[in-house]
Coordinates of C-alpha atoms in Angstrom, one line a residue:
Chain A
M1 CA -80.0 -163.7 -141.6
T2 CA -81.5 -165.9 -138.9
K3 CA -82.9 -164.4 -135.7
H4 CA -79.9 -165.7 -133.8
E5 CA -77.4 -164.0 -136.2
K6 CA -79.4 -160.8 -136.0
A7 CA -79.2 -160.8 -132.2
K8 CA -75.5 -161.5 -132.4
A9 CA -74.9 -158.6 -134.8
F10 CA -77.0 -156.4 -132.5
D11 CA -74.9 -157.3 -129.5
L12 CA -71.6 -156.9 -131.4
T13 CA -72.5 -153.4 -132.7
R14 CA -73.7 -152.4 -129.2
R15 CA -70.4 -153.5 -127.8
E16 CA -68.4 -151.7 -130.5
A17 CA -70.1 -148.4 -129.7
D18 CA -68.6 -148.2 -126.2
E19 CA -65.9 -150.9 -126.0
P20 CA -64.6 -151.2 -129.5
T21 CA -62.3 -153.9 -130.8
S22 CA -60.0 -151.0 -132.0
P23 CA -57.7 -149.0 -129.7
V24 CA -59.6 -146.1 -128.2
V25 CA -58.5 -142.8 -126.6
R26 CA -60.8 -141.7 -123.8
F27 CA -60.9 -137.9 -123.1
G28 CA -62.1 -137.2 -119.6
P29 CA -63.9 -134.1 -118.2
E30 CA -60.6 -132.3 -118.2
A31 CA -60.3 -132.6 -122.0
P32 CA -63.7 -131.5 -123.4
L33 CA -64.4 -131.2 -127.1
K34 CA -65.9 -127.9 -128.0
L35 CA -68.3 -128.2 -131.0
V36 CA -69.2 -125.7 -133.7
S37 CA -72.8 -125.6 -132.4
G38 CA -71.5 -124.3 -129.1
A39 CA -72.1 -127.5 -127.2
V40 CA -69.3 -129.1 -125.3
L41 CA -68.7 -132.9 -125.2
A42 CA -67.0 -134.4 -122.2
P43 CA -66.1 -137.0 -121.6
W44 CA -65.8 -138.3 -125.1
Q45 CA -63.8 -141.0 -126.9
C46 CA -62.1 -141.7 -130.2
A47 CA -61.6 -145.2 -131.7
Y48 CA -59.0 -145.7 -134.4
Q49 CA -56.9 -148.3 -136.3
T50 CA -53.3 -148.0 -137.3
Y51 CA -51.2 -149.9 -139.8
G52 CA -47.4 -149.8 -140.3
T53 CA -44.9 -148.2 -138.0
L54 CA -44.4 -144.6 -137.0
N55 CA -40.8 -143.6 -137.8
A56 CA -38.5 -142.0 -135.2
A57 CA -38.9 -138.5 -136.6
R58 CA -42.7 -139.1 -136.5
S59 CA -42.9 -137.7 -140.0
N60 CA -44.4 -140.6 -142.0
A61 CA -48.0 -140.6 -140.7
I62 CA -51.0 -140.6 -143.1
L63 CA -54.4 -140.0 -141.8
I64 CA -57.3 -141.6 -143.7
C65 CA -60.7 -139.9 -143.3
H66 CA -63.6 -142.3 -143.9
A67 CA -66.8 -141.7 -145.7
L68 CA -70.4 -141.6 -144.4
T69 CA -70.9 -145.3 -143.9
G70 CA -67.3 -146.2 -143.5
D71 CA -65.3 -146.7 -140.3
Q72 CA -61.7 -147.1 -139.1
H73 CA -61.4 -150.7 -140.4
V74 CA -59.6 -149.7 -143.5
A75 CA -57.4 -152.7 -144.1
N76 CA -58.4 -155.4 -141.6
P77 CA -61.5 -157.7 -141.4
H78 CA -64.5 -155.9 -140.0
P79 CA -65.2 -156.9 -136.4
V80 CA -69.0 -157.1 -137.0
T81 CA -69.3 -158.3 -140.6
G82 CA -66.0 -160.1 -141.0
K83 CA -65.7 -158.5 -144.5
L84 CA -62.3 -157.2 -145.8
G85 CA -61.3 -153.6 -145.0
W86 CA -63.0 -150.9 -147.2
W87 CA -59.7 -149.6 -148.7
Q88 CA -57.7 -152.7 -149.1
T89 CA -57.0 -151.7 -152.7
M90 CA -55.2 -148.6 -151.6
V91 CA -53.7 -149.6 -148.2
G92 CA -51.2 -152.4 -147.5
P93 CA -47.6 -153.5 -148.1
G94 CA -46.5 -152.1 -151.6
R95 CA -49.9 -150.4 -152.1
P96 CA -50.0 -146.6 -152.8
L97 CA -50.6 -146.0 -149.1
D98 CA -47.7 -148.3 -148.4
T99 CA -47.8 -149.8 -144.8
D100 CA -44.1 -150.8 -145.3
R101 CA -43.1 -147.1 -145.4
F102 CA -46.0 -145.1 -143.9
F103 CA -47.8 -145.1 -140.6
I104 CA -51.5 -145.2 -141.5
I105 CA -54.1 -144.0 -139.1
C106 CA -57.9 -144.0 -139.5
A107 CA -60.3 -142.9 -136.8
N108 CA -64.0 -143.5 -136.5
V109 CA -65.7 -140.2 -137.1
L110 CA -67.5 -138.2 -134.3
G111 CA -71.1 -139.2 -134.5
G112 CA -70.2 -142.7 -135.8
C113 CA -71.0 -146.0 -134.3
M114 CA -67.8 -148.0 -134.1
G115 CA -66.3 -146.7 -130.9
T116 CA -65.9 -142.9 -131.3
T117 CA -68.6 -141.0 -129.4
G118 CA -71.9 -141.1 -131.3
P119 CA -75.6 -141.4 -130.7
S120 CA -75.3 -145.1 -129.9
S121 CA -72.5 -144.5 -127.3
T122 CA -73.6 -144.4 -123.6
N123 CA -74.4 -140.9 -122.3
P124 CA -72.4 -140.7 -119.1
A125 CA -75.1 -138.5 -117.6
T126 CA -77.8 -141.0 -117.9
G127 CA -76.1 -144.4 -118.4
K128 CA -78.3 -144.8 -121.5
P129 CA -77.5 -144.4 -125.2
W130 CA -77.2 -140.8 -126.2
G131 CA -79.8 -141.1 -129.0
L132 CA -80.8 -137.6 -130.2
D133 CA -79.6 -136.0 -127.0
L134 CA -76.1 -136.0 -128.5
P135 CA -75.3 -132.5 -129.8
V136 CA -75.3 -132.3 -133.6
V137 CA -71.8 -132.6 -134.9
T138 CA -70.1 -131.1 -138.0
I139 CA -67.3 -132.0 -140.4
H140 CA -65.3 -129.3 -138.5
D141 CA -66.0 -131.1 -135.2
M142 CA -64.9 -134.5 -136.7
V143 CA -61.6 -133.0 -137.8
D144 CA -61.0 -131.3 -134.4
A145 CA -61.6 -134.7 -132.7
Q146 CA -59.1 -136.3 -135.1
A147 CA -56.6 -133.6 -134.3
R148 CA -56.9 -134.5 -130.7
L149 CA -56.2 -138.1 -131.5
I150 CA -53.1 -137.0 -133.6
D151 CA -51.9 -134.9 -130.6
H152 CA -52.4 -138.0 -128.4
L153 CA -50.3 -140.1 -130.8
G154 CA -47.5 -137.5 -130.5
I155 CA -47.6 -136.5 -134.1
D156 CA -47.1 -132.9 -135.0
T157 CA -47.3 -132.9 -138.8
L158 CA -49.2 -135.5 -140.9
F159 CA -47.3 -136.5 -144.0
A160 CA -50.7 -136.8 -145.7
V161 CA -54.4 -136.7 -145.1
A162 CA -56.5 -138.6 -147.6
G163 CA -60.1 -139.5 -148.1
G164 CA -63.0 -139.9 -150.5
S165 CA -66.5 -138.4 -150.4
M166 CA -67.2 -137.2 -146.9
G167 CA -63.6 -138.2 -146.2
G168 CA -62.6 -135.7 -148.8
M169 CA -64.6 -133.0 -147.0
Q170 CA -62.6 -133.8 -143.9
V171 CA -59.4 -133.6 -145.9
L172 CA -60.3 -130.1 -147.0
Q173 CA -61.3 -129.1 -143.5
W174 CA -58.0 -130.4 -142.2
A175 CA -56.1 -128.4 -144.7
S176 CA -58.1 -125.3 -143.8
S177 CA -58.1 -125.7 -140.0
Y178 CA -54.6 -127.1 -139.5
P179 CA -52.6 -126.1 -142.6
E180 CA -49.2 -126.3 -140.9
R181 CA -50.0 -129.9 -139.8
V182 CA -50.8 -131.3 -143.3
F183 CA -47.9 -131.8 -145.8
A184 CA -50.0 -133.3 -148.5
A185 CA -53.8 -133.5 -149.0
L186 CA -55.8 -135.9 -151.2
P187 CA -59.5 -135.0 -151.4
I188 CA -61.0 -137.6 -153.7
A189 CA -64.6 -137.4 -155.2
A190 CA -65.2 -134.6 -152.7
A191 CA -66.8 -131.1 -152.6
A192 CA -66.2 -128.0 -150.6
R193 CA -69.9 -127.9 -149.7
H194 CA -72.9 -130.3 -149.8
S195 CA -75.1 -129.4 -152.8
A196 CA -78.8 -128.8 -152.5
Q197 CA -79.4 -132.1 -154.4
N198 CA -77.2 -134.0 -151.9
I199 CA -79.0 -132.4 -148.9
A200 CA -82.2 -133.5 -150.6
F201 CA -81.0 -137.1 -150.9
G202 CA -79.9 -137.0 -147.3
E203 CA -83.3 -135.8 -146.1
V204 CA -85.0 -138.7 -148.0
G205 CA -82.7 -141.1 -146.1
R206 CA -83.4 -139.5 -142.7
Q207 CA -87.2 -139.4 -143.3
A208 CA -87.1 -143.2 -144.2
V209 CA -85.3 -143.9 -140.8
M210 CA -87.7 -141.7 -138.8
A211 CA -90.8 -143.1 -140.5
D212 CA -90.0 -146.6 -139.2
P213 CA -92.1 -147.1 -136.0
E214 CA -89.2 -149.0 -134.6
W215 CA -87.1 -145.8 -134.6
R216 CA -89.2 -144.8 -131.5
G217 CA -88.2 -141.1 -131.5
G218 CA -84.5 -142.2 -131.5
H219 CA -84.8 -144.4 -128.4
Y220 CA -84.8 -147.8 -130.1
L221 CA -81.7 -149.1 -128.4
E222 CA -83.3 -149.0 -124.9
A223 CA -86.1 -151.1 -126.3
G224 CA -83.6 -153.6 -127.7
T225 CA -84.7 -153.0 -131.3
R226 CA -83.6 -151.1 -134.4
P227 CA -85.4 -149.3 -137.3
E228 CA -84.0 -151.8 -139.7
K229 CA -86.6 -151.3 -142.5
G230 CA -86.2 -147.5 -142.4
L231 CA -82.4 -147.6 -142.4
A232 CA -82.4 -150.2 -145.2
V233 CA -84.6 -148.0 -147.4
A234 CA -82.3 -145.1 -146.7
R235 CA -79.3 -147.2 -147.7
M236 CA -81.0 -148.4 -150.9
G237 CA -81.8 -144.9 -152.0
A238 CA -78.3 -143.6 -151.2
H239 CA -76.7 -146.6 -152.8
I240 CA -78.2 -145.6 -156.2
T241 CA -76.5 -142.3 -155.9
Y242 CA -73.1 -144.0 -155.4
L243 CA -73.4 -145.8 -158.8
S244 CA -74.0 -144.6 -162.3
E245 CA -76.7 -145.4 -164.8
A246 CA -74.1 -147.1 -167.0
A247 CA -72.8 -149.2 -164.1
L248 CA -76.3 -150.3 -163.1
H249 CA -77.1 -151.1 -166.7
T250 CA -73.9 -153.1 -167.2
K251 CA -74.3 -155.0 -163.9
F252 CA -78.0 -155.8 -164.0
G253 CA -79.7 -154.4 -167.1
R254 CA -83.4 -155.4 -167.0
R255 CA -82.6 -159.0 -166.1
F256 CA -85.0 -160.9 -163.8
Q257 CA -83.9 -162.5 -160.6
N258 CA -83.9 -166.3 -161.0
R259 CA -86.4 -166.3 -163.9
T260 CA -86.8 -165.3 -167.5
A261 CA -90.2 -163.6 -167.5
P262 CA -92.1 -161.2 -165.2
G263 CA -93.5 -162.8 -162.1
F264 CA -96.4 -160.3 -161.8
H265 CA -95.8 -159.7 -158.1
F266 CA -94.0 -157.2 -155.8
D267 CA -91.1 -159.4 -154.6
A268 CA -87.7 -158.5 -155.9
D269 CA -88.4 -159.5 -159.5
F270 CA -85.5 -157.7 -161.1
Q271 CA -81.9 -158.3 -160.3
V272 CA -81.3 -154.7 -159.5
E273 CA -84.1 -154.8 -156.8
S274 CA -82.6 -157.9 -155.3
Y275 CA -79.2 -156.3 -155.2
L276 CA -80.5 -153.1 -153.5
R277 CA -82.4 -155.1 -150.9
H278 CA -79.2 -157.0 -150.1
Q279 CA -77.3 -153.8 -149.8
G280 CA -80.0 -152.4 -147.4
L281 CA -80.1 -155.6 -145.2
S282 CA -76.3 -156.0 -144.9
F283 CA -76.0 -152.3 -144.0
V284 CA -78.4 -152.4 -141.0
E285 CA -76.4 -155.2 -139.6
R286 CA -73.4 -153.0 -138.9
F287 CA -74.7 -149.4 -138.8
D288 CA -76.6 -147.4 -136.3
A289 CA -79.7 -145.5 -137.6
N290 CA -79.1 -142.5 -135.4
S291 CA -75.5 -142.3 -136.6
Y292 CA -76.9 -142.2 -140.1
L293 CA -78.9 -139.1 -139.1
Y294 CA -76.0 -137.4 -137.4
V295 CA -73.4 -138.1 -140.1
T296 CA -75.6 -137.1 -143.0
R297 CA -76.4 -133.9 -141.2
A298 CA -72.8 -133.2 -140.7
M299 CA -72.3 -133.4 -144.5
D300 CA -75.3 -131.1 -145.1
Y301 CA -73.8 -128.4 -142.9
F302 CA -70.5 -128.6 -144.6
D303 CA -69.8 -125.3 -146.6
L304 CA -66.1 -124.4 -146.3
A305 CA -66.6 -121.1 -148.3
A306 CA -69.4 -120.0 -146.0
D307 CA -66.9 -120.3 -143.1
H308 CA -64.6 -117.8 -144.9
G309 CA -66.9 -115.0 -145.9
G310 CA -68.2 -116.9 -148.9
V311 CA -64.7 -117.0 -150.6
L312 CA -63.4 -120.5 -150.8
A313 CA -59.9 -119.4 -151.6
R314 CA -59.6 -117.8 -148.2
A315 CA -59.9 -121.2 -146.6
F316 CA -56.5 -122.0 -148.1
Q317 CA -54.8 -118.6 -148.0
G318 CA -51.0 -119.0 -147.6
S319 CA -51.3 -122.8 -147.5
K320 CA -48.0 -124.7 -148.0
T321 CA -49.8 -128.0 -148.4
R322 CA -49.5 -129.9 -151.7
F323 CA -53.0 -130.9 -152.9
C324 CA -54.0 -133.8 -155.2
V325 CA -57.7 -133.4 -156.1
I326 CA -59.3 -136.3 -157.9
S327 CA -62.7 -136.7 -159.4
F328 CA -64.5 -139.4 -161.6
T329 CA -66.3 -138.8 -164.9
S330 CA -69.4 -140.8 -164.0
D331 CA -69.8 -139.4 -160.4
W332 CA -73.0 -137.4 -160.3
L333 CA -73.1 -137.2 -156.5
F334 CA -69.8 -135.3 -156.2
P335 CA -69.4 -134.3 -159.9
T336 CA -66.1 -133.0 -161.4
A337 CA -67.5 -129.5 -161.3
E338 CA -67.3 -129.6 -157.5
S339 CA -63.7 -130.7 -157.6
R340 CA -62.9 -127.9 -160.1
Q341 CA -64.3 -125.4 -157.7
I342 CA -61.8 -126.6 -155.1
V343 CA -59.0 -126.4 -157.7
K344 CA -60.0 -122.9 -158.7
A345 CA -59.9 -121.8 -155.1
L346 CA -56.6 -123.4 -154.5
N347 CA -55.2 -121.7 -157.6
A348 CA -56.5 -118.4 -156.5
A349 CA -54.8 -119.0 -153.1
A350 CA -51.6 -119.8 -155.1
A351 CA -51.5 -123.2 -153.4
S352 CA -49.7 -126.2 -155.0
V353 CA -52.5 -128.2 -156.6
S354 CA -52.8 -131.1 -159.0
F355 CA -56.1 -132.3 -160.4
V356 CA -57.1 -135.4 -162.3
E357 CA -60.5 -136.5 -163.6
I358 CA -60.5 -140.2 -163.9
E359 CA -62.5 -141.8 -166.7
T360 CA -64.7 -144.6 -165.2
D361 CA -68.3 -145.7 -165.4
K362 CA -68.3 -146.8 -161.7
G363 CA -69.8 -143.6 -160.4
H364 CA -69.1 -142.0 -157.0
D365 CA -68.1 -145.5 -155.5
A366 CA -65.1 -145.5 -157.8
F367 CA -62.9 -144.2 -155.0
L368 CA -63.5 -147.4 -153.1
L369 CA -62.9 -149.7 -156.1
D370 CA -59.9 -151.1 -157.9
V371 CA -59.5 -148.4 -160.5
P372 CA -56.0 -148.7 -161.9
A373 CA -55.8 -145.0 -162.9
L374 CA -56.7 -144.0 -159.4
T375 CA -54.1 -146.2 -157.7
A376 CA -51.5 -145.1 -160.2
T377 CA -52.2 -141.4 -159.6
V378 CA -52.3 -141.6 -155.8
R379 CA -49.1 -143.7 -155.9
G380 CA -47.3 -141.2 -158.1
F381 CA -48.4 -138.2 -156.1
L382 CA -47.5 -139.8 -152.7
D383 CA -44.2 -141.1 -153.8
A384 CA -43.1 -137.7 -155.2
A385 CA -44.4 -136.0 -151.9
A386 CA -42.5 -138.6 -149.9
K387 CA -39.3 -137.7 -151.8
A388 CA -39.9 -134.0 -151.1
R389 CA -40.4 -134.8 -147.4
G390 CA -37.2 -136.9 -147.2
L391 CA -39.2 -140.2 -146.6
P392 CA -38.1 -143.4 -148.2
V393 CA -39.4 -144.0 -151.7
A394 CA -40.8 -147.3 -152.9
S395 CA -38.1 -150.0 -153.5
Chain B
M1 CA -40.0 -100.8 -186.1
S2 CA -38.5 -103.9 -187.7
V3 CA -38.9 -107.2 -186.0
A4 CA -35.1 -107.8 -186.4
D5 CA -34.5 -105.0 -183.9
N6 CA -36.1 -107.1 -181.2
I7 CA -34.3 -110.3 -182.1
I8 CA -31.2 -110.9 -180.0
A9 CA -28.8 -113.8 -179.8
A10 CA -30.1 -117.1 -178.4
P11 CA -29.3 -117.6 -174.8
A12 CA -26.3 -119.7 -173.8
K13 CA -27.2 -123.3 -173.1
P14 CA -27.5 -123.9 -169.4
S15 CA -24.5 -125.8 -168.2
S16 CA -25.9 -128.4 -165.8
G17 CA -28.9 -130.5 -165.1
T18 CA -30.1 -130.5 -168.7
H19 CA -28.7 -133.9 -169.7
G20 CA -31.0 -135.6 -172.1
A21 CA -33.5 -132.8 -172.3
R22 CA -34.9 -131.7 -175.7
V23 CA -32.9 -128.8 -177.1
D24 CA -35.9 -126.7 -177.7
L25 CA -36.9 -127.1 -174.0
I26 CA -33.4 -125.9 -173.0
T27 CA -33.9 -122.8 -175.1
V28 CA -37.2 -122.1 -173.4
A29 CA -35.7 -122.8 -170.0
G30 CA -32.9 -120.3 -170.8
M31 CA -35.4 -117.5 -171.1
I32 CA -36.7 -118.0 -167.5
A33 CA -35.3 -116.2 -164.5
P34 CA -34.2 -118.4 -161.6
G35 CA -36.8 -118.9 -158.9
A36 CA -39.7 -117.7 -161.1
R37 CA -43.3 -118.9 -160.9
V38 CA -44.1 -120.6 -164.2
L39 CA -47.2 -122.1 -165.7
D40 CA -46.7 -124.5 -168.6
V41 CA -49.9 -124.6 -170.7
G42 CA -50.2 -128.1 -172.3
C43 CA -47.3 -129.5 -170.3
G44 CA -47.6 -133.1 -171.5
D45 CA -45.7 -135.4 -169.2
G46 CA -44.0 -132.5 -167.4
E47 CA -40.6 -132.7 -169.0
L48 CA -40.1 -128.9 -169.3
L49 CA -41.5 -128.3 -165.8
R50 CA -39.1 -130.8 -164.4
L51 CA -36.3 -129.1 -166.2
L52 CA -37.4 -125.7 -164.9
A53 CA -37.7 -127.0 -161.3
E54 CA -34.3 -128.7 -161.4
T55 CA -32.2 -126.2 -163.3
R56 CA -33.9 -122.8 -162.6
G57 CA -35.4 -123.5 -159.2
A58 CA -38.8 -122.6 -160.6
D59 CA -42.1 -122.9 -158.8
A60 CA -43.4 -124.9 -161.8
R61 CA -47.1 -125.6 -162.5
G62 CA -48.9 -127.0 -165.4
I63 CA -52.2 -127.5 -167.2
E64 CA -52.6 -130.6 -169.4
I65 CA -55.6 -132.1 -171.1
S66 CA -54.7 -135.8 -171.0
R67 CA -55.1 -137.7 -167.7
E68 CA -52.0 -139.8 -168.5
G69 CA -49.9 -136.6 -168.9
V70 CA -51.1 -135.2 -165.6
S71 CA -50.5 -138.4 -163.7
A72 CA -47.0 -138.7 -165.2
S73 CA -46.3 -135.0 -164.2
M74 CA -47.6 -135.6 -160.7
A75 CA -45.3 -138.6 -160.3
K76 CA -42.4 -136.2 -161.0
G77 CA -43.6 -134.1 -158.0
L78 CA -45.1 -131.4 -160.2
A79 CA -48.4 -129.6 -159.6
V80 CA -50.4 -130.1 -162.7
I81 CA -54.1 -129.6 -163.3
Q82 CA -56.1 -131.6 -165.8
G83 CA -58.0 -129.2 -168.0
D84 CA -58.6 -127.6 -171.3
A85 CA -56.5 -124.4 -171.8
D86 CA -59.0 -123.1 -174.4
T87 CA -61.5 -122.5 -171.5
D88 CA -59.7 -123.1 -168.2
L89 CA -57.2 -120.3 -168.4
A90 CA -60.1 -117.9 -167.6
D91 CA -60.1 -119.4 -164.0
Y92 CA -56.6 -118.2 -163.2
P93 CA -56.2 -114.9 -161.4
D94 CA -54.3 -111.9 -162.9
D95 CA -50.5 -111.8 -162.4
A96 CA -50.5 -115.3 -160.8
F97 CA -47.3 -116.2 -162.6
D98 CA -44.0 -114.6 -163.7
Y99 CA -44.0 -116.7 -166.9
V100 CA -46.7 -118.6 -168.8
V101 CA -45.3 -121.0 -171.4
L102 CA -46.9 -122.5 -174.5
S103 CA -44.4 -125.0 -175.7
Q104 CA -45.5 -126.5 -179.0
T105 CA -49.1 -126.2 -178.1
L106 CA -50.3 -123.0 -179.7
Q107 CA -51.1 -124.7 -183.0
A108 CA -53.4 -127.2 -181.2
M109 CA -55.5 -124.5 -179.5
R110 CA -59.1 -123.7 -180.7
R111 CA -58.6 -120.0 -179.8
P112 CA -54.9 -119.2 -180.1
R113 CA -55.4 -115.5 -179.9
W114 CA -57.5 -115.7 -176.8
V115 CA -55.0 -118.1 -175.2
I116 CA -52.2 -115.6 -175.8
E117 CA -54.3 -112.8 -174.4
Q118 CA -54.9 -115.0 -171.3
M119 CA -51.3 -115.9 -170.9
L120 CA -50.3 -112.2 -170.8
R121 CA -53.0 -111.5 -168.3
I122 CA -52.1 -114.4 -166.0
G123 CA -48.3 -113.9 -166.4
R124 CA -46.2 -110.8 -166.8
R125 CA -44.3 -112.6 -169.5
G126 CA -45.2 -115.3 -171.9
I127 CA -43.0 -117.8 -173.9
V128 CA -44.4 -119.3 -177.0
S129 CA -42.7 -121.9 -179.2
F130 CA -44.4 -123.3 -182.3
P131 CA -43.6 -125.0 -185.6
N132 CA -43.0 -122.4 -188.3
F133 CA -45.4 -123.2 -191.2
G134 CA -43.3 -120.8 -193.3
H135 CA -40.3 -123.1 -193.4
W136 CA -39.0 -123.7 -196.9
R137 CA -39.6 -127.5 -196.6
I138 CA -43.3 -126.9 -195.9
R139 CA -43.5 -124.2 -198.7
A140 CA -41.8 -126.6 -201.0
H141 CA -44.1 -129.5 -200.1
L142 CA -47.1 -127.4 -200.9
L143 CA -45.6 -125.9 -204.0
V144 CA -44.3 -129.1 -205.5
R145 CA -46.8 -131.7 -204.3
G146 CA -49.8 -129.5 -203.7
Q147 CA -50.5 -131.4 -200.5
M148 CA -50.6 -130.5 -196.8
P149 CA -47.1 -131.3 -195.6
V150 CA -46.2 -134.4 -193.6
T151 CA -42.7 -134.0 -192.2
E152 CA -40.6 -135.5 -189.4
S153 CA -41.7 -132.8 -187.0
L154 CA -45.3 -132.6 -188.2
P155 CA -46.0 -136.3 -188.8
D156 CA -49.9 -136.3 -188.9
S157 CA -52.1 -136.2 -191.9
W158 CA -54.4 -133.2 -192.2
Y159 CA -57.5 -135.2 -191.1
D160 CA -56.1 -136.4 -187.8
T161 CA -53.6 -133.8 -186.7
P162 CA -54.2 -132.2 -183.4
N163 CA -52.6 -129.1 -184.9
I164 CA -55.5 -127.0 -186.1
H165 CA -54.1 -123.5 -186.2
F166 CA -50.7 -123.4 -188.0
C167 CA -49.0 -120.1 -188.5
T168 CA -45.7 -118.8 -189.8
I169 CA -43.1 -116.8 -187.8
R170 CA -44.3 -113.8 -189.8
D171 CA -48.0 -114.4 -188.9
F172 CA -47.1 -114.8 -185.2
V173 CA -45.1 -111.5 -185.2
E174 CA -48.1 -109.7 -186.7
L175 CA -50.4 -111.1 -184.0
V176 CA -47.9 -110.0 -181.3
H177 CA -48.1 -106.4 -182.7
E178 CA -51.9 -106.6 -182.8
L179 CA -52.0 -107.6 -179.2
D180 CA -49.6 -104.7 -178.4
A181 CA -47.2 -107.1 -176.6
E182 CA -43.5 -106.5 -176.4
M183 CA -41.1 -109.0 -177.9
E184 CA -38.2 -109.3 -175.5
R185 CA -36.5 -112.1 -177.3
A186 CA -37.0 -114.2 -180.4
V187 CA -35.2 -117.3 -181.4
A188 CA -35.5 -119.5 -184.4
L189 CA -34.6 -123.2 -184.1
D190 CA -33.3 -125.5 -186.8
R191 CA -34.7 -128.9 -187.5
Y192 CA -32.7 -130.4 -184.6
G193 CA -34.1 -127.8 -182.1
R194 CA -30.8 -125.8 -182.1
P195 CA -31.0 -122.1 -182.1
V196 CA -30.2 -120.5 -185.5
R197 CA -27.3 -118.4 -184.4
V198 CA -26.6 -116.5 -187.5
D199 CA -27.5 -112.8 -187.5
V200 CA -29.8 -112.6 -190.4
P201 CA -33.0 -110.7 -191.3
W202 CA -36.1 -112.3 -189.9
W203 CA -37.5 -113.2 -193.3
F204 CA -34.6 -115.6 -193.4
W205 CA -35.8 -117.2 -190.2
N206 CA -39.3 -117.4 -191.5
L207 CA -37.8 -119.5 -194.3
F208 CA -35.2 -121.5 -192.5
G209 CA -36.3 -121.7 -188.9
E210 CA -38.3 -124.9 -188.2
Q211 CA -39.6 -123.5 -184.9
G212 CA -40.0 -120.0 -183.5
V213 CA -39.5 -119.3 -179.8
F214 CA -40.7 -115.9 -178.5
L215 CA -40.4 -114.3 -175.1
L216 CA -43.3 -111.8 -174.9
R217 CA -44.0 -109.2 -172.3
R218 CA -47.1 -107.3 -171.4
R219 CA -46.7 -103.6 -171.9
G220 CA -47.4 -101.3 -169.0

C-alpha cells in the first residue's frame, strides 16, 4: 500500500467511526445505554445494514450478529476495502438467508469501529476519540444495544438470530436475555463462555497492540497515527487460530515464496509467512486497534452459565426458541465440545434443539466459507422454521 | 409369568396422515399417546418423528449419528441432535420424555443393555423394534448353509454390517425381565412389517415374526 492509499484508508475509517456509510440510529441523552459494568453510555449510536423487505406483519426479520473482526457489511461491498460482504455465501436472493423472503439486519457491535459507538468514536464530552476512556463493554451490552435498534425498527419478535464465533455468543445471549423476541436461534462455531485458551490468545493479541510505541497509551488517533505493526501481529496470531493444521498444510505446506530453496534471511521466505503478513496488513487498513482490545475483552468476559448461578441450563429455562447449533470438526478455537455443552444445557432446559457437527478441514473460519453442508443445514432449518412461523417458503 | 400373558393384540392402524409411511413405523406410532414428548434414538432422516408429529401431535425429538440424517430431519422441522447414542444418552436428564424409541437401531448399538437402561431412565416408557434373529428363515439359513444369513431385511455381509448385536425375540424378553421392566405390549411383524394378528404362543412369534416391537414401562 502506498503512503497515499494508507492516508486515504485512515481518513475513511475515521469517517466511518462517526459518520458511517451505513444507516445509523443516534440515541440522545434521554436514551442512555446502561452497561453491565455499571457505566452508562449517552449519547451513543448504532450503525447497521439491512437487506430485503420487512413484511407488513413485521415477522420476517433475521438479525445477523457479526464476529470479532466483522462488521455490518454482510452482503455489500465494504466501504473501506471495497471487498465483497463477509457472508455473501449465506445471504442474498435464493441463499439460505434469502433476501427475497426475509428482512436481514446486521448491526456493527458496540465497541466496534464501523459506526456504532466504540473507542474510535468521538467522545461527546471531549470532542476527541474515546480511546480507553470508553467503558469496557460486554457481549450482553452488545445485545442490549442491538435490542434497542430492533425496537427502533419497530420489530417485536425476530424470526431468527444467527451468527458465528463471537456472533454465536451474541445469539446465545439474545436467546437468554430476550427469549420471547427470538423465534429461532443459530449459534454457529460458538461457545457459552470463552475458554482459558481463548482468553490467552486474546491477551497475546492485546499485548502485541499495546507493545507498539505508536499505540501511545491508546491516544494514537489524536496523533494522526495507528499501531499498525502491533495490530498486524495480533491479527497474524489470531488468524492461525481460525485455520487448522490440515488447512495450512494443504494451502501452503512448506513451500517457499517465489523460490525453490531457502533464502537464508528473515524476510517472508515461506508462503505461509507471506500469507500471514498479508492478512495482518490488510486488516489494519480497516480495523481500529482499540476496538480490537475492547471486542476481544468482551469475548473474554462472556460466560453465560456464570450469569445464571453456574448452571447454563438456567439461561434457557422455559425457552420456546428453536435452536440450531452447528460446529465444525477441525475447529480447535471453538471446538465441538463447546457446542455440545450448549446442546446439553438446552436439552436439560427442555428447549427445542438441533445440533450438527460438520466435517471440514477449514477450521474455525468454516462458518464464513462456502461449505455446502453448512448452507444446506442452515437452509433446511430456516425453511422449516419459516413454515412453522407462517412465512413464505422457498419457491 | 408367561410372556404370552403380556402380549395383546396389535393396535389398530391409525386412520389418517400415514400415507406412504412404513408399516412398522405405523405400528410404533400406534403405541404412542397423543401429544407425548418422544425421543427417537437413531432417527435416521426423521421419518418416524415426522409421522409422530403429524399424526400424534407429538413433541418429537431425535438423536442421529449421521450428519446427513440430522440435516434431513431438520429440514422436516424436527429437533434432532447429532450424536452417538452409545454415549450421549447419559447427557439427558431423568424423565425428560414420555417415550424413548429405538426403531431398528438396538442391534447396531455397542452397549444395547446400557442403552435400554438409559431409555427407561430418560423416558417413562420405551419402545424397541428390532429384527428377530430367531426367525425360521434365519435359523434355516444357518442350519442349511452354515453361514451368517443375508436376507432382504438384513442385506449386509457379516464383515460390513452395522448390526453388531443381533438377538431373538426370546433373548430380548429375557433381557426385559433382567432389567425388571414391564412389558405393556408386544407385537411381532411379518416380513412386510404387518403385525402378526394371530393369537399364538410367543415361541411361534419367535419363529415366524421377522421383527419384534415392544412397549416397555419402567416399574415404580
